Amino acid sequence: MDVIAKARELGALLQQDERYLKLMEAQKANEADDALNELIARIQLVQMSFQHEAAKEDKNEQKLEAYDKEFGEIYTQIMANPNMQAYEAARAEIDKLMQYITGIFALCLQGEDPATCEPEQEHSCGGECSSCGGCH
């Protein structure tokens, strides 16, 4: 059995998963959102300006602060965009899936039974453990 061939099969299955399809749909929506793309282009220019100024020997701290502030303002606008929010949510789901799959692989490499091993999953409980019991 060729492990690379099986990895390619898994890759094909991932591309059929609804989480992947949602991510691709969200990515297309981002690409079609002119206002979002304008903000992204602006934030990239601010970042380049910041890096250019920071690399100077006689860098202007006030300019750097202004660039940092502008970056933060644009970033807030980008993250408030509904298309970006949908993309970030879809990406988080894919990241969670990939962490889970990687966890299974890691357990298998430690000798665990591939059919039954279960990686620990992160809990997003906010730290209050009295009602959960999910952490070990």
XYZ file of N, CA and C in Angstrom:
408
model
N 0.847 -1.175 0.000
C 0.000 0.000 0.000
C 0.898 1.245 0.000
N 0.689 2.108 -0.938
C 1.490 3.313 -1.085
C 0.883 4.438 -0.237
N 1.619 4.884 0.777
C 1.114 5.908 1.685
C 0.886 7.237 0.959
N 1.699 7.547 -0.047
C 1.518 8.791 -0.819
C 0.219 8.736 -1.610
N -0.078 7.587 -2.197
C -1.331 7.437 -2.944
C -2.528 7.625 -2.016
N -2.429 7.091 -0.807
C -3.518 7.244 0.166
C -3.651 8.709 0.599
N -2.532 9.403 0.721
C -2.571 10.823 1.067
C -3.282 11.607 -0.036
N -3.022 11.232 -1.283
C -3.699 11.896 -2.402
C -5.202 11.599 -2.381
N -5.561 10.379 -2.017
C -6.987 10.029 -1.885
C -7.632 10.875 -0.789
N -6.933 11.016 0.330
C -7.439 11.834 1.418
C -7.588 13.282 0.955
N -6.622 13.771 0.200
C -6.711 15.130 -0.335
C -7.947 15.311 -1.207
N -8.249 14.315 -2.034
C -9.443 14.382 -2.885
C -10.709 14.381 -2.034
N -10.718 13.588 -0.971
C -11.872 13.566 -0.068
C -12.042 14.903 0.649
N -10.927 15.504 1.046
C -10.992 16.813 1.694
C -11.624 17.848 0.769
N -11.305 17.769 -0.513
C -11.854 18.732 -1.468
C -13.342 18.521 -1.724
N -13.892 17.408 -1.258
C -15.328 17.159 -1.374
C -16.070 17.490 -0.076
N -15.321 17.729 0.988
C -15.908 17.998 2.292
C -16.639 19.337 2.273
N -17.760 19.416 2.966
C -18.552 20.652 2.962
C -17.792 21.833 3.562
N -16.887 21.566 4.511
C -16.092 22.659 5.091
C -15.157 23.263 4.051
N -14.566 22.416 3.224
C -13.696 22.906 2.156
C -14.518 23.702 1.133
N -15.682 23.167 0.775
C -16.528 23.839 -0.208
C -16.978 25.208 0.305
N -17.281 25.303 1.604
C -17.643 26.606 2.186
C -16.461 27.574 2.123
N -15.265 27.077 2.381
C -14.083 27.932 2.316
C -13.880 28.459 0.904
N -14.021 27.606 -0.092
C -13.850 28.035 -1.479
C -14.915 29.045 -1.875
N -16.141 28.837 -1.409
C -17.228 29.773 -1.690
C -16.941 31.130 -1.040
N -16.469 31.098 0.193
C -16.139 32.335 0.902
C -14.969 33.052 0.232
N -13.997 32.299 -0.246
C -12.855 32.902 -0.937
C -13.305 33.604 -2.212
N -14.204 32.969 -2.953
C -14.725 33.591 -4.175
C -15.490 34.868 -3.864
N -16.257 34.844 -2.768
C -17.008 36.043 -2.372
C -16.042 37.170 -2.013
N -14.944 36.846 -1.329
C -13.933 37.858 -1.007
C -13.323 38.436 -2.271
N -13.000 37.573 -3.211
C -12.373 38.029 -4.451
C -13.303 38.932 -5.259
N -14.610 38.719 -5.130
C -15.582 39.515 -5.884
C -15.986 40.800 -5.167
N -15.560 40.966 -3.927
C -15.938 42.123 -3.113
C -14.943 43.265 -3.354
N -15.333 44.215 -4.217
C -14.434 45.313 -4.585
C -14.043 46.170 -3.382
N -14.983 46.457 -2.503
C -14.676 47.282 -1.331
C -13.661 46.583 -0.433
N -13.811 45.290 -0.246
C -12.874 44.526 0.567
C -11.493 44.510 -0.075
N -11.450 44.316 -1.370
C -10.165 44.287 -2.073
C -9.463 45.636 -2.029
N -10.241 46.704 -2.043
C -9.647 48.039 -1.919
C -9.024 48.211 -0.530
N -9.715 47.743 0.504
C -9.164 47.816 1.862
C -7.896 46.981 1.987
N -7.892 45.804 1.385
C -6.714 44.936 1.444
C -5.535 45.599 0.738
N -5.793 46.222 -0.403
C -4.717 46.923 -1.105
C -4.193 48.083 -0.261
N -5.099 48.787 0.415
C -4.674 49.907 1.271
C -3.835 49.420 2.437
N -4.241 48.333 3.057
C -3.494 47.842 4.223
C -2.110 47.354 3.802
N -2.017 46.796 2.597
C -0.713 46.351 2.098
C 0.212 47.545 1.864
N -0.337 48.640 1.335
C 0.461 49.855 1.130
C 0.933 50.434 2.463
N 0.056 50.447 3.446
C 0.430 50.957 4.768
C 1.525 50.081 5.369
N 1.379 48.772 5.209
C 2.386 47.848 5.742
C 3.739 48.067 5.060
N 3.727 48.239 3.749
C 4.978 48.492 3.029
C 5.597 49.824 3.460
N 4.763 50.836 3.637
C 5.264 52.140 4.086
C 5.880 52.022 5.472
N 5.222 51.277 6.353
C 5.745 51.064 7.704
C 7.100 50.371 7.642
N 7.188 49.302 6.858
C 8.442 48.550 6.749
C 9.551 49.410 6.158
N 9.215 50.229 5.165
C 10.203 51.111 4.551
C 10.727 52.112 5.578
N 9.816 52.703 6.331
C 10.220 53.686 7.340
C 11.015 53.018 8.465
N 10.590 51.837 8.880
C 11.260 51.133 9.982
C 12.672 50.715 9.600
N 12.931 50.530 8.315
C 14.252 50.092 7.865
C 15.251 51.245 7.785
N 14.762 52.461 7.837
C 15.654 53.626 7.752
C 16.488 53.750 9.029
N 17.695 54.267 8.857
C 18.538 54.536 10.028
C 17.952 55.662 10.871
N 17.400 56.673 10.194
C 16.818 57.813 10.908
C 15.289 57.733 10.863
N 14.758 56.595 11.273
C 13.306 56.383 11.180
C 12.549 57.412 12.024
N 11.402 57.774 11.513
C 10.547 58.756 12.161
C 9.494 58.005 12.984
N 9.621 58.068 14.303
C 8.722 57.323 15.200
C 7.274 57.786 15.061
N 7.079 59.079 14.783
C 5.714 59.580 14.614
C 5.068 58.990 13.363
N 5.843 58.870 12.301
C 5.324 58.237 11.085
C 4.980 56.780 11.367
N 5.867 56.092 12.084
C 5.619 54.680 12.396
C 4.345 54.527 13.212
N 4.147 55.406 14.188
C 2.926 55.356 14.991
C 1.694 55.619 14.135
N 1.806 56.577 13.223
C 0.680 56.902 12.338
C 0.359 55.718 11.425
N 1.402 55.083 10.875
C 1.182 53.901 10.040
C 0.541 52.772 10.852
N 1.017 52.599 12.065
C 0.472 51.549 12.926
C -1.000 51.809 13.227
N -1.332 53.039 13.508
C -2.722 53.408 13.788
C -3.596 53.183 12.549
N -3.107 53.636 11.400
C -3.860 53.472 10.152
C -4.051 51.997 9.827
N -2.999 51.201 10.057
C -3.087 49.766 9.823
C -4.210 49.173 10.677
N -4.228 49.534 11.945
C -5.246 49.021 12.861
C -6.655 49.402 12.443
N -6.812 50.637 11.985
C -8.134 51.106 11.542
C -8.609 50.338 10.305
N -7.715 50.148 9.358
C -8.087 49.425 8.133
C -8.357 47.959 8.456
N -7.519 47.386 9.306
C -7.709 45.985 9.706
C -9.087 45.789 10.333
N -9.496 46.719 11.183
C -10.820 46.645 11.817
C -11.915 46.666 10.759
N -11.750 47.521 9.752
C -12.742 47.589 8.671
C -12.776 46.282 7.880
N -11.609 45.716 7.614
C -11.538 44.455 6.870
C -12.257 43.361 7.642
N -11.979 43.278 8.939
C -12.553 42.200 9.735
C -14.041 42.400 10.003
N -14.553 43.616 9.807
C -15.980 43.879 9.964
C -16.764 43.527 8.700
N -16.058 43.302 7.617
C -16.709 42.974 6.341
C -17.365 41.597 6.441
N -18.649 41.486 6.107
C -19.343 40.196 6.213
C -18.697 39.072 5.393
N -18.168 39.407 4.219
C -17.507 38.375 3.414
C -16.242 37.878 4.102
N -15.484 38.795 4.713
C -14.274 38.392 5.418
C -14.638 37.573 6.654
N -15.696 37.946 7.334
C -16.129 37.191 8.507
C -16.518 35.762 8.120
N -17.219 35.618 7.010
C -17.597 34.281 6.540
C -16.354 33.478 6.169
N -15.398 34.141 5.525
C -14.151 33.465 5.154
C -13.393 33.014 6.392
N -13.265 33.886 7.378
C -12.526 33.542 8.600
C -13.204 32.389 9.338
N -14.532 32.374 9.369
C -15.256 31.277 10.021
C -15.018 29.961 9.274
N -15.066 30.010 7.958
C -14.839 28.803 7.153
C -13.400 28.320 7.295
N -12.463 29.250 7.331
C -11.051 28.887 7.494
C -10.801 28.258 8.859
N -11.474 28.775 9.879
C -11.331 28.209 11.224
C -11.825 26.767 11.262
N -12.892 26.479 10.539
C -13.414 25.112 10.494
C -12.431 24.168 9.786
N -11.837 24.635 8.710
C -10.830 23.829 8.000
C -9.608 23.621 8.882
N -9.171 24.672 9.563
C -8.023 24.548 10.464
C -8.300 23.515 11.549
N -9.510 23.537 12.103
C -9.887 22.579 13.151
C -9.864 21.148 12.594
N -10.380 20.974 11.389
C -10.370 19.657 10.749
C -8.945 19.172 10.528
N -8.089 20.054 10.021
C -6.703 19.662 9.753
C -5.949 19.337 11.043
N -6.217 20.071 12.116
C -5.595 19.765 13.403
C -6.041 18.401 13.903
N -7.298 18.087 13.702
C -7.830 16.795 14.116
C -7.171 15.655 13.328
N -7.091 15.838 12.020
C -6.465 14.817 11.169
C -4.992 14.643 11.539
N -4.293 15.755 11.723
C -2.887 15.697 12.120
C -2.734 15.007 13.471
N -3.676 15.251 14.363
C -3.660 14.585 15.666
C -3.794 13.079 15.541
N -4.648 12.636 14.651
C -4.791 11.191 14.409
C -3.480 10.623 13.886
N -2.880 11.310 12.910
C -1.602 10.841 12.363
C -0.541 10.758 13.456
N -0.480 11.775 14.301
C 0.525 11.791 15.366
C 0.324 10.609 16.311
N -0.913 10.316 16.654
C -1.184 9.180 17.534
C -0.800 7.861 16.860
N -1.079 7.752 15.577
C -0.707 6.538 14.841
C 0.803 6.348 14.842
N 1.549 7.447 14.700
C 3.008 7.365 14.720
C 3.537 7.007 16.104
N 2.696 7.144 17.121
C 3.071 6.752 18.478
C 2.618 5.327 18.791
N 2.069 4.659 17.775
C 1.678 3.266 17.943
C 0.225 3.047 18.309
N -0.569 4.093 18.339
C -1.990 3.948 18.675
C -2.732 3.247 17.534
N -3.867 2.692 17.873
C -4.710 2.006 16.892
C -5.375 3.046 15.986
N -5.092 3.028 14.680
C -5.672 4.020 13.770
C -7.205 4.006 13.752
N -7.809 2.872 14.041
C -9.267 2.769 13.992
C -9.942 3.379 15.214
N -9.213 3.493 16.317
C -9.863 3.953 17.549
C -9.198 5.143 18.229
N -7.995 5.514 17.810
C -7.315 6.608 18.509
C -8.103 7.898 18.342
N -8.083 8.698 19.367
C -8.854 9.936 19.367
C -7.993 11.069 19.925
N -7.598 12.017 19.065
C -6.781 13.135 19.555
C -7.594 14.028 20.484
N -6.891 14.636 21.428
C -7.553 15.598 22.302
C -7.937 16.800 21.474
N -9.088 17.343 21.765
C -9.550 18.520 21.043
C -9.562 19.697 21.993
N -9.263 20.872 21.426
C -9.300 22.092 22.222
C -10.733 22.397 22.585
N -10.897 22.976 23.745
C -12.217 23.399 24.191
C -12.249 24.916 24.220
N -13.352 25.462 23.762
C -13.478 26.920 23.775
C -14.486 27.312 24.850
N -14.149 26.967 26.090
C -15.083 27.177 27.192
C -14.837 28.479 27.926
N -13.770 29.178 27.612
C -13.482 30.417 28.299
C -12.807 30.241 29.647
N -12.439 29.008 29.989
C -11.675 28.770 31.201
C -12.493 28.337 32.399
N -13.816 28.398 32.332
C -14.649 27.981 33.453
C -14.898 26.477 33.344
N -14.289 25.710 34.244
C -14.295 24.255 34.127
C -15.354 23.562 34.999
N -16.058 24.291 35.837
C -16.949 23.646 36.789
C -18.085 22.870 36.122
N -18.506 23.285 34.943
C -19.622 22.611 34.304
C -19.225 21.756 33.118
N -17.917 21.648 32.849
C -17.487 21.029 31.610
C -16.986 19.608 31.799
N -15.816 19.482 32.349
C -15.204 18.170 32.464
C -14.563 17.714 31.175
N -14.507 18.569 30.147
C -13.964 18.165 28.855
C -12.455 18.194 28.779
N -11.815 18.956 29.639
C -10.346 19.027 29.635
C -9.794 17.900 30.504
N -8.598 17.489 30.183
C -8.018 16.376 30.932
C -6.939 16.861 31.850
